[in-house]
XYZ file of C-alpha atoms in Angstrom:
415
model
C 91.934 132.037 64.766
C 93.161 132.005 61.503
C 96.217 129.995 62.146
C 94.590 127.605 64.225
C 92.021 127.130 61.565
C 94.636 126.264 59.018
C 96.290 123.860 61.622
C 93.421 121.765 62.321
C 92.711 121.878 58.483
C 96.166 120.299 58.089
C 95.161 117.508 60.670
C 92.143 116.622 58.484
C 94.342 116.266 55.647
C 96.686 114.247 57.596
C 93.795 111.786 58.383
C 93.758 113.097 62.223
C 90.235 114.061 62.492
C 90.050 113.999 66.367
C 92.946 116.371 66.255
C 91.517 118.659 63.872
C 88.339 118.498 65.781
C 90.161 119.921 69.035
C 91.806 122.497 66.501
C 88.246 123.720 65.307
C 86.745 123.893 68.706
C 89.492 125.953 69.638
C 88.619 128.457 66.867
C 84.866 128.602 68.305
C 85.925 128.985 72.040
C 88.406 132.039 70.557
C 85.772 133.853 68.568
C 83.739 133.970 71.910
C 80.205 135.123 71.949
C 80.164 136.790 68.613
C 79.683 134.847 65.607
C 82.335 135.585 62.658
C 83.392 133.863 59.594
C 86.202 131.500 61.055
C 83.338 130.121 63.485
C 81.394 129.208 60.198
C 84.521 127.955 58.551
C 85.493 125.506 61.495
C 81.733 124.126 61.886
C 81.715 123.354 58.221
C 84.928 121.459 58.493
C 83.670 119.926 62.062
C 80.271 118.740 60.403
C 82.322 116.862 57.233
C 84.892 115.135 60.202
C 82.060 114.233 62.287
C 80.152 112.622 59.254
C 83.384 110.850 58.270
C 83.713 109.338 61.761
C 80.065 108.173 61.552
C 79.313 110.530 64.599
C 75.977 111.461 63.386
C 74.347 112.624 66.370
C 76.954 114.656 67.018
C 76.872 115.792 63.287
C 73.265 116.943 63.544
C 74.067 119.175 66.558
C 76.905 120.740 64.846
C 75.088 121.233 61.608
C 72.095 122.899 63.196
C 74.889 125.299 65.030
C 76.216 126.147 61.414
C 72.803 126.662 59.920
C 72.747 129.981 62.790
C 75.783 131.242 61.093
C 74.307 131.849 57.413
C 74.145 135.478 58.103
C 77.762 135.978 58.924
C 78.760 135.266 55.172
C 77.562 136.119 52.012
C 74.283 134.483 50.103
C 76.737 133.038 47.343
C 79.340 132.046 49.987
C 76.514 130.425 52.168
C 74.671 128.781 49.325
C 78.093 127.505 47.952
C 79.026 125.622 51.497
C 75.342 124.442 51.982
C 75.346 123.036 48.544
C 78.791 121.049 49.302
C 77.721 119.697 52.452
C 74.333 118.515 51.286
C 76.088 116.887 48.581
C 78.569 115.506 51.111
C 76.195 113.810 53.464
C 73.864 112.591 50.574
C 76.417 109.828 49.754
C 74.996 108.089 53.351
C 73.132 105.018 53.305
C 71.611 105.726 56.492
C 68.041 106.725 55.613
C 66.994 107.969 58.905
C 69.946 110.316 59.038
C 69.308 111.651 55.503
C 65.696 112.399 56.424
C 66.434 114.361 59.604
C 69.600 116.051 57.838
C 67.139 116.994 54.998
C 64.046 118.075 57.113
C 66.768 120.178 59.252
C 67.983 121.720 56.056
C 64.682 122.629 54.487
C 63.445 124.592 57.872
C 66.641 126.627 57.482
C 65.994 127.188 54.051
C 62.182 128.530 54.624
C 63.703 131.646 56.486
C 66.682 132.290 54.089
C 64.210 131.902 50.705
C 67.268 130.128 48.981
C 64.870 128.927 46.098
C 67.536 126.698 44.253
C 68.934 125.127 47.317
C 65.541 124.610 48.594
C 64.401 122.852 45.050
C 67.900 120.962 45.445
C 67.266 119.580 48.732
C 63.843 118.871 47.983
C 64.769 116.875 45.353
C 67.187 114.553 47.480
C 64.147 114.024 49.947
C 62.049 113.154 47.185
C 64.800 110.611 46.095
C 64.970 109.387 49.492
C 61.183 108.582 49.744
C 61.197 107.017 46.447
C 64.216 104.656 47.293
C 62.021 103.829 50.348
C 58.961 103.365 48.397
C 57.047 106.040 50.606
C 55.193 106.827 47.347
C 52.458 109.036 49.240
C 55.301 111.463 50.921
C 57.063 111.312 47.543
C 53.979 112.770 45.654
C 53.559 115.523 48.445
C 57.145 116.832 47.661
C 56.973 116.386 43.818
C 53.644 118.350 43.849
C 55.116 121.399 46.155
C 57.788 121.215 43.573
C 55.683 121.431 40.730
C 53.845 124.394 42.052
C 57.324 126.331 42.368
C 57.789 125.565 38.672
C 54.468 126.789 37.160
C 53.633 130.297 36.017
C 50.555 132.480 37.481
C 48.214 130.528 34.933
C 49.547 127.157 36.130
C 51.194 126.258 33.079
C 55.159 124.912 32.954
C 57.573 127.746 33.392
C 59.789 127.103 30.676
C 62.161 129.425 32.069
C 62.894 126.638 34.633
C 62.784 123.880 32.080
C 66.235 122.351 33.628
C 64.482 122.123 37.213
C 61.160 120.597 35.243
C 63.030 117.938 33.619
C 64.483 116.964 36.830
C 61.336 116.858 38.484
C 59.770 114.727 35.671
C 62.631 112.371 35.615
C 61.819 111.259 39.118
C 58.030 111.234 38.712
C 58.127 109.047 35.531
C 60.385 106.710 37.509
C 57.405 106.573 40.190
C 54.702 105.988 37.772
C 57.203 103.377 36.093
C 57.332 101.591 39.902
C 53.536 101.644 40.483
C 52.765 100.540 36.907
C 50.840 103.506 36.182
C 50.888 103.578 32.381
C 48.274 106.318 32.120
C 49.892 108.641 34.204
C 53.122 107.437 32.946
C 52.547 108.490 29.424
C 51.011 111.902 30.476
C 54.339 112.857 32.611
C 56.439 111.712 29.779
C 54.687 113.791 27.277
C 54.981 116.518 29.472
C 58.589 116.131 29.641
C 58.996 115.974 25.941
C 57.525 119.243 25.596
C 60.001 121.128 27.810
C 62.425 122.903 25.349
C 64.574 125.457 26.993
C 66.839 123.304 29.297
C 70.150 122.252 29.748
C 69.501 119.160 31.893
C 72.292 116.604 33.172
C 72.371 113.677 30.586
C 71.724 111.319 33.639
C 68.318 113.068 33.698
C 67.622 112.330 30.264
C 68.897 109.268 30.084
C 65.733 107.968 32.798
C 63.362 109.904 30.803
C 64.142 108.294 27.632
C 64.836 104.970 29.124
C 61.314 105.061 30.891
C 59.840 106.221 27.586
C 61.532 103.387 25.648
C 60.089 100.918 28.028
C 56.706 102.538 28.068
C 56.878 102.004 24.133
C 57.532 98.643 24.316
C 54.790 97.863 26.465
C 52.148 99.363 23.734
C 54.828 97.457 21.231
C 55.311 100.427 19.627
C 59.169 98.917 18.757
C 60.199 101.795 16.236
C 59.256 104.464 18.890
C 61.148 102.410 21.514
C 64.075 101.785 19.664
C 64.347 105.310 19.213
C 64.033 106.280 22.975
C 66.319 103.392 24.025
C 68.927 104.497 21.751
C 68.775 108.005 23.376
C 68.879 106.771 26.638
C 72.091 104.969 25.784
C 73.897 107.554 24.566
C 72.679 109.917 27.527
C 73.772 107.385 30.063
C 77.339 107.005 28.091
C 77.876 110.598 28.207
C 76.929 110.545 32.066
C 79.429 107.212 32.543
C 76.507 105.735 34.051
C 76.268 101.567 34.029
C 72.748 101.931 32.821
C 74.217 102.218 29.467
C 74.646 98.522 29.381
C 70.894 97.988 30.308
C 69.813 100.259 27.576
C 71.634 98.400 25.106
C 70.332 95.028 26.183
C 66.949 96.685 25.950
C 67.633 97.902 22.416
C 68.575 94.455 21.312
C 65.316 92.770 23.053
C 63.431 95.515 20.817
C 65.161 94.667 17.534
C 64.296 90.938 18.431
C 60.693 91.455 19.083
C 59.814 93.859 15.731
C 61.617 91.258 13.748
C 64.140 93.621 12.350
C 67.400 92.287 11.444
C 68.855 95.774 11.609
C 72.734 95.614 13.204
C 72.706 97.956 16.161
C 76.599 97.887 16.373
C 76.930 99.847 13.044
C 76.284 103.214 15.200
C 79.814 104.184 16.313
C 78.648 105.006 19.935
C 77.649 101.170 20.225
C 80.872 99.442 18.732
C 82.825 99.503 22.068
C 80.542 97.675 24.037
C 80.198 94.636 21.359
C 82.499 92.857 23.245
C 81.029 93.474 26.718
C 79.946 90.190 28.271
C 76.246 91.329 28.932
C 76.009 92.510 25.255
C 77.538 89.595 23.937
C 75.049 87.298 25.539
C 72.226 89.345 24.021
C 73.884 89.573 20.543
C 73.993 85.937 20.583
C 70.602 85.280 21.549
C 69.651 87.812 18.766
C 71.729 86.220 15.973
C 70.115 82.553 17.064
C 66.745 84.325 17.190
C 67.084 85.685 13.586
C 68.451 82.307 12.230
C 65.468 80.501 13.763
C 67.940 78.267 15.572
C 65.893 77.638 18.579
C 68.117 74.995 20.138
C 70.962 77.602 20.323
C 68.336 79.943 21.665
C 67.634 77.887 24.528
C 70.946 76.875 25.525
C 71.983 80.566 25.563
C 69.163 81.127 27.602
C 70.323 78.406 29.965
C 74.011 79.536 29.941
C 73.141 83.064 30.734
C 70.541 83.233 33.289
C 72.125 85.603 35.591
C 72.735 88.172 32.244
C 69.616 87.534 31.181
C 67.159 86.401 32.965
C 67.580 87.924 36.287
C 66.417 91.282 34.651
C 62.892 91.626 35.461
C 62.152 93.613 32.266
C 63.766 91.146 30.055
C 62.064 88.124 31.777
C 58.542 89.688 30.910
C 59.591 89.269 26.965
C 61.087 86.054 26.874
C 57.990 84.059 26.650
C 56.981 86.507 23.664
C 60.414 85.604 22.101
C 60.096 82.016 22.573
C 56.605 81.824 21.101
C 57.666 83.854 18.078
C 61.004 81.445 17.324
C 58.585 78.540 17.747
C 56.154 80.146 15.801
C 58.747 80.862 12.825
C 60.439 76.903 13.115
C 56.819 75.566 13.189
C 56.282 77.205 9.947
C 59.402 76.288 8.526
C 58.793 72.505 10.032
C 55.573 71.982 8.235
C 56.087 73.743 4.993
C 57.322 70.758 2.671
C 54.448 68.586 4.136
C 50.597 68.247 3.242
C 50.286 66.015 6.703
C 52.423 66.042 9.453
C 52.453 64.458 13.004
C 51.950 66.866 15.985
C 54.310 64.643 18.268
C 56.782 64.808 15.263
C 56.803 69.154 15.391
C 56.783 68.742 19.219
C 60.045 66.985 19.244
C 61.580 69.488 16.708
C 60.407 72.409 19.249
C 60.812 70.506 22.281
C 57.670 71.672 23.726
C 54.454 69.605 24.743
C 52.147 68.434 21.949
C 49.127 71.004 23.789
C 51.396 73.784 23.101
C 52.098 72.930 19.455
C 48.281 72.515 18.991
C 47.962 76.313 20.718
C 50.822 77.699 18.105
C 48.740 76.016 15.368
C 45.497 77.360 16.012
C 47.123 80.963 16.376
C 48.659 80.538 12.853
C 45.697 79.298 11.307
C 43.270 82.079 12.916
C 45.794 84.500 11.697
C 45.789 82.862 8.007
C 49.396 82.316 8.250
C 48.948 78.864 7.264
C 45.806 77.024 5.477
C 45.090 73.921 7.478
C 43.371 71.936 9.953
C 43.898 70.076 12.944
C 42.897 66.441 13.061
C 42.598 65.644 17.068
C 41.862 61.954 16.853
C 44.921 60.982 14.417
C 47.248 63.678 16.305
C 48.149 65.444 12.743
C 47.860 68.512 10.934
C 46.543 68.410 7.470
C 47.303 71.597 5.252
C 46.630 72.668 1.628
C 49.702 73.456 -0.410
C 48.009 76.637 -1.025
C 45.159 79.067 -0.625
C 44.186 78.217 -4.519
C 43.705 74.510 -3.334
C 41.138 75.529 -0.813
C 39.088 77.882 -2.788
C 39.164 75.111 -5.888
C 37.690 72.657 -3.313
C 35.213 74.923 -2.487
C 34.303 75.894 -5.891
C 33.975 72.059 -6.820
C 31.735 71.598 -3.964
C 29.636 74.466 -5.168
C 29.073 73.187 -8.557
C 28.213 69.731 -7.424
C 25.570 71.625 -4.954
C 24.278 73.429 -8.278
C 23.808 70.025 -10.171
C 21.997 68.408 -7.152
C 19.718 71.139 -6.988
C 19.090 70.985 -10.859
C 18.714 67.297 -10.344
C 15.931 67.501 -7.879
C 14.128 70.150 -9.699
C 14.086 68.151 -12.686
C 12.552 64.942 -10.828
C 10.195 66.922 -8.838
C 8.803 68.414 -12.130
C 8.676 64.975 -13.768
C 6.943 63.630 -10.621
C 4.356 66.415 -10.841
C 3.233 65.502 -14.378
């Protein structure tokens, strides 16, 4: 049996999968009715070979057969093999196959009581439901997994910190997808309280990224910057492409906060300065910081795919445009006491009604002291707050003099 097994395994290495399958079948025939270690090894190889060939129905039959062999090897050996097979099959994009595979695995693990593999397989099934947006089914699994990571008093079991962070990572992604801000914040704060863990950097990348987005929605730019920078470092350590996304979000946050810090001073970021995705965002930031509205709009127009196709960035582009238009408007009207609204509209390249909306916001925020003459389509501003105060003081003195004159005339008439 041993010779037959290694001969068949040699066929696998040579890419002769059908010859290998025939060889492994011989191993099973040679062992007879008694299940043994060589049969276990042969079935393991058959499952992999059938998966490679895309013969999924046959693969599932052999996999079920393999599960009946777990008792013939040690617990450590069976866990090691099962973990490898679960990881091997999980690369499939066939959602129906994965659902059947995970369900079959979990049914078997209930009997063997292998908690680590049970948790890992459930997490993979939960990820499957997340990808399919089956949130009700996902929540049921997350609830069951959370129960397995709590103490008798119902608190998070800090001894299972790594599993808790993996669990919270997926839960945070679900709340983000559902735009449930309240639950997102609660779950994020729970994740941040987990201390005794050694999670994979990818897990922490997800948690910090979602935290950064959450803080941006709350306009807490400082907290958002910290989370997004941490997410970038985690993704970079994991070699994950989302490091570029987090850098783009970090630049976006710096613009919205009106902070002029140079993120490329950080040694971790420097290697990505010339990345085409980052170059586009950096050029946008430079134009934004210099109030160069024409360059800003041109960069947006030239980089539709790199900037505007990201839904998260797109949500904030209107805020960026409003900010830069406001800054340019303030600079444009500063030298003048009176200026035509159509002239401002031409400078900003926006409709006159949008200029009026920006002016109203500036007046209400007391960033300018002015009034709008809608009849003549003009904005009239005082050169300083003192000028306005002086005018009102003069009017007040005039009112007092009129009141005194009125009293004097009334007194004379009375006599």
